[in-house]
Amino acid sequence: MVSPLCSSTSRPFFSSFSSVVRSSTARCRFPIVGAICVLTLGFSNFYPPSSKTGLAHSLSFSFIRSKEQSRSFNSIKMAATSNTVPSIVVYVTVPNKEAGKKLAASIVKERLAACVNRVPGVESVYEWNGEIQTDSEELLIIKTRESLLDALTEHVKVNHDYEVPEVIAMPITGGNAPYLEWLKNSTRD
């Protein structure tokens, strides 16, 4: 059975992809959707496990990692210099400019973060109490130490207008070493 993404009637988006992907179960040209899937999932997903070499292996993407792998990778990259510490970026949304200024200033003053970027004009669409809501908000992008996440989360909960404030953290896996050193030196231990 041939999937709709690989039908012989589909027009190729990247004609060179059809020569790259060879499989006994699917020989096809990729339409736009197929190209996006390949770029997202990686070429290696179309090859049998024994043939992951060359271009397919080098272009393979792995977006799904376990928490342990992510922390391990982060620690390896961040431990490359003794002048840096494992660091994170934290997203917090606030209802307006005034709330954003106040919360950002208190976070930096308490040395819970080295820097807070305020991004105005964010429109959030979400479900709350069984209804779809749309609100204009401001996004705070907070750069801090991984070890300060719990203290930062508590600070946000105490100083935020929302009943359930957003606090989402992502690891910083590398970057400009002097900036990462500044981040370490600008935050509390």
Coordinates of C-alpha atoms in Angstrom, one line a residue, residues 74-75 78 84-90 142-147 170-174 179-181 183-184 187:
N74 CA 23.6 19.9 29.2
S75 CA 26.1 19.1 32.0
M78 CA 28.2 23.5 30.4
T84 CA 30.1 28.7 33.8
V85 CA 27.3 26.7 35.4
P86 CA 24.4 24.7 34.0
S87 CA 22.0 27.4 32.9
I88 CA 18.4 27.7 31.7
V89 CA 16.1 30.0 29.8
V90 CA 12.7 30.4 31.5
I142 CA 14.6 34.8 31.8
K143 CA 18.3 33.6 31.8
T144 CA 19.4 32.0 35.0
R145 CA 21.2 29.1 36.6
E146 CA 19.5 25.7 36.5
S147 CA 20.0 25.5 40.3
M170 CA 14.7 24.9 28.9
P171 CA 18.4 24.1 29.1
I172 CA 21.0 26.2 27.6
T173 CA 23.3 23.7 26.0
G174 CA 26.1 26.1 25.0
Y179 CA 28.0 35.7 28.3
L180 CA 27.6 32.5 30.2
E181 CA 30.3 33.5 32.7
L183 CA 25.3 34.9 33.8
K184 CA 27.0 32.9 36.5
T187 CA 23.2 35.4 39.9

